[in-house]
Amino acid sequence: MSEGLAHATVLLSEAVEALAIKPDGVYVDGTFGRGGHSRLILERLGANGRLIALDKDPAAIAVGRQWRDARFHLEHSGFEHLADVLREMKVKKVDGILLDLGVSSPQLDEAARGFSFRFDAPLDMRMDTTRGATAAEWLASVDEGLLAEVVRDYGEERFAKQIARAVVAARAVQPIETTRQLVELVSKAVRTREAGQNPATRTFQAIRIYLNRELEELESVLPECVAHLQAGGRLVVISFHSLEDRMVKHFMRDMAEGDKLPRNVPIRASEVPQGRLRLVGKAVRAGEAELQANPRARSAVMRVAERSDVAWQ
């Protein structure tokens, strides 16, 4: 098995099927990861098709750089820079965009990245290890109120205040530099937790989302995706967190409804504003077979929308 397929790509066939690949189309994989989705997209493309992939993780870029395919272009960039990448490549419209959100299995399984509480490792948590503050650096100076807000809002953790208080008290004694230190602090502050879930799960998730600006970047790229899709082009988004999925769901719904008019406005049916997107099917989750093979797929939700021929205003 090649390095690019060494991990289980969630909703692999479902996502690529949802893109409705045209052999000569131009597609974007906004989160290359280890190339599972990209590889299958390339298998569906003809000789004149193109795939543009992006990823901010240097480890993912190292994998993609080994590929030899004239139809494939890889950029070391987060998908929030999608518009810039397409402009530099002189690509105005594409036939499909795939966003597979969240942290990948290789990132979780590499202890040094600091994403997982299963290992004792340095607290890093950066998607792009070439820039930005690490989790340890952030925890060393973050205001207690902001920390509580982050853990509450991004982790949906009801013991956020207690966790923030414990972190601030502990760092006054010694720096919090490892995952084990943080796990022990959180475990003492969280009085109850769902069966089978580590008490630190929500806190680790919250810090990762905040440090990597995951929600802000998703919010900024969704309109860009719509603007760069051809009429009939597909937007496919796989989310692993309720906050992400809620954002995607509401965005697609709003884009499908079109501009709202005041009630009782006299207007012909043909003049009713049409949405810029058309929802395709219902939300898709991993099937039982995939869940048995890859338990991490249990929180995955895929949503699909198609660009209408309504001009972008």
Tab-separated table of C-alpha atoms in Angstrom:
chain	number	residue	atom	x	y	z
A	1	MET	CA	0.000	0.000	0.000
A	2	SER	CA	1.404	3.393	-0.942
A	3	GLU	CA	1.939	6.154	1.584
A	4	GLY	CA	-0.818	8.154	-0.043
A	5	LEU	CA	-3.332	5.429	0.829
A	6	ALA	CA	-1.900	4.411	4.189
A	7	HIS	CA	-4.898	5.815	6.008
A	8	ALA	CA	-8.609	5.310	5.522
A	9	THR	CA	-10.127	8.136	3.475
A	10	VAL	CA	-13.612	8.821	4.845
A	11	LEU	CA	-16.543	8.645	2.397
A	12	LEU	CA	-14.090	8.094	-0.432
A	13	SER	CA	-16.338	6.747	-3.172
A	14	GLU	CA	-19.377	8.729	-1.981
A	15	ALA	CA	-17.539	12.055	-2.215
A	16	VAL	CA	-16.050	11.417	-5.650
A	17	GLU	CA	-19.380	10.121	-6.971
A	18	ALA	CA	-21.032	13.283	-5.657
A	19	LEU	CA	-18.647	15.413	-7.732
A	20	ALA	CA	-20.122	13.842	-10.903
A	21	ILE	CA	-16.714	13.908	-12.598
A	22	LYS	CA	-16.515	15.011	-16.226
A	23	PRO	CA	-13.495	13.429	-17.970
A	24	ASP	CA	-12.267	16.791	-19.272
A	25	GLY	CA	-13.317	18.830	-16.236
A	26	VAL	CA	-11.293	20.925	-13.794
A	27	TYR	CA	-11.589	19.993	-10.124
A	28	VAL	CA	-10.266	21.209	-6.765
A	29	ASP	CA	-9.399	19.057	-3.769
A	30	GLY	CA	-9.146	21.728	-1.095
A	31	THR	CA	-7.714	19.348	1.513
A	32	PHE	CA	-5.289	16.903	-0.129
A	33	GLY	CA	-4.351	15.080	3.082
A	34	ARG	CA	-2.690	11.869	1.938
A	35	GLY	CA	-4.363	11.965	-1.451
A	36	GLY	CA	-7.163	9.436	-1.112
A	37	HIS	CA	-9.843	11.572	-2.756
A	38	SER	CA	-7.387	13.097	-5.239
A	39	ARG	CA	-6.207	9.715	-6.463
A	40	LEU	CA	-9.755	8.551	-7.186
A	41	ILE	CA	-10.616	11.844	-8.914
A	42	LEU	CA	-7.604	11.414	-11.196
A	43	GLU	CA	-8.746	7.887	-12.022
A	44	ARG	CA	-12.057	9.324	-13.237
A	45	LEU	CA	-10.486	12.154	-15.264
A	46	GLY	CA	-9.465	11.834	-18.897
A	47	ALA	CA	-6.231	13.006	-20.480
A	48	ASN	CA	-7.490	16.601	-20.714
A	49	GLY	CA	-8.863	16.805	-17.171
A	50	ARG	CA	-7.169	18.770	-14.379
A	51	LEU	CA	-7.007	18.465	-10.620
A	52	ILE	CA	-5.794	21.296	-8.396
A	53	ALA	CA	-5.089	20.247	-4.813
A	54	LEU	CA	-4.277	22.369	-1.768
A	55	ASP	CA	-3.033	21.580	1.719
A	56	LYS	CA	-1.358	23.599	4.453
A	57	ASP	CA	0.326	20.574	6.081
A	58	PRO	CA	3.976	20.154	4.973
A	59	ALA	CA	3.726	16.382	5.528
A	60	ALA	CA	0.810	16.180	3.093
A	61	ILE	CA	2.697	18.292	0.567
A	62	ALA	CA	5.683	15.929	0.825
A	63	VAL	CA	3.411	13.028	-0.161
A	64	GLY	CA	1.846	14.883	-3.079
A	65	ARG	CA	5.183	16.078	-4.438
A	66	GLN	CA	6.029	12.457	-5.214
A	67	TRP	CA	3.124	12.127	-7.640
A	68	ARG	CA	3.945	12.261	-11.320
A	69	ASP	CA	0.846	13.238	-13.265
A	70	ALA	CA	0.673	16.139	-15.706
A	71	ARG	CA	-3.007	16.630	-14.856
A	72	PHE	CA	-2.235	17.213	-11.159
A	73	HIS	CA	-1.125	20.469	-9.507
A	74	LEU	CA	-0.456	20.743	-5.751
A	75	GLU	CA	-0.193	23.982	-3.771
A	76	HIS	CA	1.158	24.352	-0.218
A	77	SER	CA	-1.725	26.566	0.856
A	78	GLY	CA	-4.884	26.424	2.928
A	79	PHE	CA	-8.183	26.423	1.071
A	80	GLU	CA	-8.919	29.911	2.381
A	81	HIS	CA	-6.535	31.058	-0.368
A	82	LEU	CA	-8.485	29.207	-3.080
A	83	ALA	CA	-9.322	32.362	-5.031
A	84	ASP	CA	-5.670	33.467	-5.060
A	85	VAL	CA	-4.455	30.063	-6.217
A	86	LEU	CA	-6.982	29.899	-9.057
A	87	ARG	CA	-6.206	33.463	-10.125
A	88	GLU	CA	-2.470	32.750	-10.240
A	89	MET	CA	-3.180	29.648	-12.345
A	90	LYS	CA	-5.487	31.687	-14.614
A	91	VAL	CA	-8.409	29.383	-13.826
A	92	LYS	CA	-11.702	31.284	-13.715
A	93	LYS	CA	-14.185	28.450	-13.229
A	94	VAL	CA	-14.020	24.822	-12.102
A	95	ASP	CA	-16.382	21.867	-12.376
A	96	GLY	CA	-16.217	20.724	-8.786
A	97	ILE	CA	-14.711	21.461	-5.372
A	98	LEU	CA	-14.213	18.996	-2.523
A	99	LEU	CA	-13.492	20.063	1.067
A	100	ASP	CA	-12.697	17.297	3.566
A	101	LEU	CA	-12.541	19.203	6.840
A	102	GLY	CA	-10.891	18.512	10.171
A	103	VAL	CA	-7.740	16.672	11.138
A	104	SER	CA	-6.538	13.617	9.202
A	105	SER	CA	-5.665	10.207	10.617
A	106	PRO	CA	-1.915	10.648	9.937
A	107	GLN	CA	-1.981	13.940	11.838
A	108	LEU	CA	-3.718	12.280	14.792
A	109	ASP	CA	-1.415	9.262	14.729
A	110	GLU	CA	1.848	11.232	14.621
A	111	ALA	CA	2.572	11.955	18.264
A	112	ALA	CA	4.852	14.916	17.573
A	113	ARG	CA	1.987	16.896	16.030
A	114	GLY	CA	0.311	17.155	19.434
A	115	PHE	CA	-3.228	16.709	18.125
A	116	SER	CA	-3.999	13.586	20.129
A	117	PHE	CA	-4.296	12.999	23.851
A	118	ARG	CA	-3.357	9.338	23.291
A	119	PHE	CA	0.354	10.170	23.264
A	120	ASP	CA	2.629	12.186	25.529
A	121	ALA	CA	4.076	14.696	23.092
A	122	PRO	CA	4.828	18.409	22.659
A	123	LEU	CA	1.702	20.559	22.470
A	124	ASP	CA	1.851	21.770	18.870
A	125	MET	CA	-1.553	21.331	17.132
A	126	ARG	CA	-0.682	23.439	14.084
A	127	MET	CA	-1.908	22.207	10.710
A	128	ASP	CA	0.931	24.137	9.091
A	129	THR	CA	4.021	23.518	11.219
A	130	THR	CA	5.967	26.224	9.385
A	131	ARG	CA	4.067	29.150	10.874
A	132	GLY	CA	1.996	30.390	13.788
A	133	ALA	CA	2.041	29.803	17.542
A	134	THR	CA	1.950	26.299	18.971
A	135	ALA	CA	-0.709	25.290	21.475
A	136	ALA	CA	1.922	25.387	24.220
A	137	GLU	CA	2.917	28.939	23.309
A	138	TRP	CA	-0.705	30.052	23.198
A	139	LEU	CA	-1.564	28.443	26.542
A	140	ALA	CA	1.412	30.185	28.131
A	141	SER	CA	-0.129	33.624	27.727
A	142	VAL	CA	-3.804	33.371	26.786
A	143	ASP	CA	-6.226	35.314	28.965
A	144	GLU	CA	-8.332	33.088	31.220
A	145	GLY	CA	-11.553	34.553	29.864
A	146	LEU	CA	-10.590	33.960	26.248
A	147	LEU	CA	-9.492	30.398	27.004
A	148	ALA	CA	-12.825	29.658	28.656
A	149	GLU	CA	-14.649	31.164	25.687
A	150	VAL	CA	-12.669	29.078	23.175
A	151	VAL	CA	-13.210	25.818	25.051
A	152	ARG	CA	-16.902	26.587	25.502
A	153	ASP	CA	-17.664	27.772	21.978
A	154	TYR	CA	-15.403	25.534	19.874
A	155	GLY	CA	-15.449	22.471	22.105
A	156	GLU	CA	-19.021	22.814	23.390
A	157	GLU	CA	-17.550	22.030	26.803
A	158	ARG	CA	-19.754	22.851	29.785
A	159	PHE	CA	-16.798	22.862	32.202
A	160	ALA	CA	-14.918	25.490	30.184
A	161	LYS	CA	-14.529	27.964	33.054
A	162	GLN	CA	-13.138	25.303	35.378
A	163	ILE	CA	-10.675	24.156	32.722
A	164	ALA	CA	-9.465	27.698	32.025
A	165	ARG	CA	-9.019	28.353	35.739
A	166	ALA	CA	-7.005	25.140	36.134
A	167	VAL	CA	-4.742	25.979	33.188
A	168	VAL	CA	-3.965	29.475	34.458
A	169	ALA	CA	-3.219	28.171	37.956
A	170	ALA	CA	-0.993	25.382	36.655
A	171	ARG	CA	1.065	27.534	34.282
A	172	ALA	CA	1.945	29.842	37.180
A	173	VAL	CA	3.835	26.886	38.653
A	174	GLN	CA	5.323	25.416	35.465
A	175	PRO	CA	4.805	25.748	31.698
A	176	ILE	CA	2.202	23.487	30.088
A	177	GLU	CA	4.226	22.016	27.255
A	178	THR	CA	3.000	18.460	26.700
A	179	THR	CA	-0.250	16.747	25.825
A	180	ARG	CA	-0.104	14.680	29.017
A	181	GLN	CA	0.081	17.787	31.185
A	182	LEU	CA	-3.004	19.223	29.509
A	183	VAL	CA	-4.910	15.933	29.708
A	184	GLU	CA	-4.242	15.657	33.451
A	185	LEU	CA	-5.348	19.242	34.079
A	186	VAL	CA	-8.548	18.857	32.105
A	187	SER	CA	-9.365	15.454	33.609
A	188	LYS	CA	-9.340	16.973	37.099
A	189	ALA	CA	-11.496	19.933	36.033
A	190	VAL	CA	-14.140	17.926	34.149
A	191	ARG	CA	-16.371	16.268	36.723
A	192	THR	CA	-18.443	14.092	34.377
A	193	ARG	CA	-18.048	12.884	30.812
A	194	GLU	CA	-19.881	10.715	28.312
A	195	ALA	CA	-19.075	7.019	28.572
A	196	GLY	CA	-16.128	6.043	26.410
A	197	GLN	CA	-14.951	9.615	25.812
A	198	ASN	CA	-11.718	11.009	27.206
A	199	PRO	CA	-12.433	14.099	29.360
A	200	ALA	CA	-9.905	16.086	27.310
A	201	THR	CA	-11.552	15.378	23.933
A	202	ARG	CA	-13.527	18.601	23.700
A	203	THR	CA	-10.700	20.801	24.983
A	204	PHE	CA	-8.157	19.430	22.499
A	205	GLN	CA	-10.675	19.874	19.696
A	206	ALA	CA	-11.445	23.447	20.730
A	207	ILE	CA	-7.817	24.555	20.927
A	208	ARG	CA	-7.027	22.958	17.552
A	209	ILE	CA	-9.988	24.629	15.843
A	210	TYR	CA	-9.129	28.024	17.331
A	211	LEU	CA	-5.384	27.936	16.613
A	212	ASN	CA	-5.904	26.881	13.010
A	213	ARG	CA	-8.834	29.285	12.460
A	214	GLU	CA	-10.805	26.381	11.023
A	215	LEU	CA	-14.271	27.921	11.294
A	216	GLU	CA	-13.181	31.352	10.048
A	217	GLU	CA	-11.429	29.801	7.060
A	218	LEU	CA	-14.435	27.650	6.224
A	219	GLU	CA	-16.745	30.655	6.436
A	220	SER	CA	-14.528	32.645	4.069
A	221	VAL	CA	-14.047	29.907	1.451
A	222	LEU	CA	-17.661	28.804	0.986
A	223	PRO	CA	-18.707	31.929	-0.990
A	224	GLU	CA	-15.486	31.657	-3.019
A	225	CYS	CA	-16.382	28.077	-3.905
A	226	VAL	CA	-19.746	29.144	-5.269
A	227	ALA	CA	-18.215	32.048	-7.181
A	228	HIS	CA	-15.698	29.773	-8.915
A	229	LEU	CA	-18.029	26.929	-9.843
A	230	GLN	CA	-19.285	26.494	-13.379
A	231	ALA	CA	-23.053	26.217	-13.810
A	232	GLY	CA	-23.742	22.594	-12.909
A	233	GLY	CA	-20.510	22.311	-10.916
A	234	ARG	CA	-20.643	20.535	-7.579
A	235	LEU	CA	-19.547	21.593	-4.093
A	236	VAL	CA	-18.951	18.613	-1.782
A	237	VAL	CA	-18.108	19.198	1.887
A	238	ILE	CA	-17.324	16.543	4.501
A	239	SER	CA	-17.530	17.806	8.091
A	240	PHE	CA	-16.516	16.092	11.331
A	241	HIS	CA	-17.770	18.611	13.865
A	242	SER	CA	-21.267	19.909	14.552
A	243	LEU	CA	-20.155	23.550	14.265
A	244	GLU	CA	-18.642	22.943	10.822
A	245	ASP	CA	-21.629	20.975	9.597
A	246	ARG	CA	-24.056	23.608	10.858
A	247	MET	CA	-22.149	26.298	8.977
A	248	VAL	CA	-22.123	24.262	5.752
A	249	LYS	CA	-25.787	23.308	6.086
A	250	HIS	CA	-26.955	26.872	6.642
A	251	PHE	CA	-24.750	28.263	3.873
A	252	MET	CA	-25.972	25.771	1.283
A	253	ARG	CA	-29.571	26.267	2.342
A	254	ASP	CA	-29.319	30.054	2.132
A	255	MET	CA	-27.630	29.888	-1.270
A	256	ALA	CA	-30.357	27.526	-2.482
A	257	GLU	CA	-33.191	29.782	-1.318
A	258	GLY	CA	-31.918	32.866	-3.097
A	259	ASP	CA	-32.559	36.477	-2.162
A	260	LYS	CA	-35.527	36.896	0.141
A	261	LEU	CA	-38.267	39.358	-0.813
A	262	PRO	CA	-40.598	41.171	1.573
A	263	ARG	CA	-43.890	39.375	2.144
A	264	ASN	CA	-46.869	40.116	-0.127
A	265	VAL	CA	-44.738	41.656	-2.895
A	266	PRO	CA	-46.668	41.349	-6.196
A	267	ILE	CA	-44.368	39.395	-8.527
A	268	ARG	CA	-44.655	36.807	-11.273
A	269	ALA	CA	-43.396	33.286	-10.586
A	270	SER	CA	-40.789	33.723	-13.321
A	271	GLU	CA	-39.451	36.793	-11.502
A	272	VAL	CA	-38.905	35.080	-8.137
A	273	PRO	CA	-35.165	35.227	-7.334
A	274	GLN	CA	-33.505	31.856	-7.844
A	275	GLY	CA	-30.849	30.418	-5.600
A	276	ARG	CA	-27.226	30.201	-6.665
A	277	LEU	CA	-27.063	26.598	-5.463
A	278	ARG	CA	-29.308	23.566	-5.760
A	279	LEU	CA	-29.159	21.071	-2.912
A	280	VAL	CA	-28.265	17.566	-4.083
A	281	GLY	CA	-29.753	14.799	-1.958
A	282	LYS	CA	-29.689	14.641	1.816
A	283	ALA	CA	-26.774	14.611	4.220
A	284	VAL	CA	-24.689	11.434	3.808
A	285	ARG	CA	-23.035	9.512	6.634
A	286	ALA	CA	-20.641	6.583	6.600
A	287	GLY	CA	-22.258	3.168	6.240
A	288	GLU	CA	-21.939	0.320	8.703
A	289	ALA	CA	-19.128	-1.365	6.773
A	290	GLU	CA	-17.019	1.806	6.769
A	291	LEU	CA	-17.685	2.410	10.456
A	292	GLN	CA	-16.502	-1.095	11.274
A	293	ALA	CA	-13.300	-0.546	9.298
A	294	ASN	CA	-12.744	3.064	10.409
A	295	PRO	CA	-14.457	4.190	13.651
A	296	ARG	CA	-13.228	7.759	13.046
A	297	ALA	CA	-15.816	8.028	10.283
A	298	ARG	CA	-18.674	8.003	12.787
A	299	SER	CA	-18.888	11.812	13.012
A	300	ALA	CA	-18.510	12.467	9.268
A	301	VAL	CA	-21.349	14.261	7.466
A	302	MET	CA	-21.227	14.981	3.733
A	303	ARG	CA	-23.346	17.649	2.064
A	304	VAL	CA	-23.571	18.328	-1.656
A	305	ALA	CA	-24.837	21.283	-3.687
A	306	GLU	CA	-24.772	22.152	-7.376
A	307	ARG	CA	-24.201	25.586	-8.886
A	308	SER	CA	-27.215	26.953	-10.681
A	309	ASP	CA	-26.935	29.133	-13.780
A	310	VAL	CA	-27.926	32.245	-11.814
A	311	ALA	CA	-25.249	34.936	-12.170
A	312	TRP	CA	-23.274	35.813	-9.053
A	313	GLN	CA	-24.229	39.296	-7.892
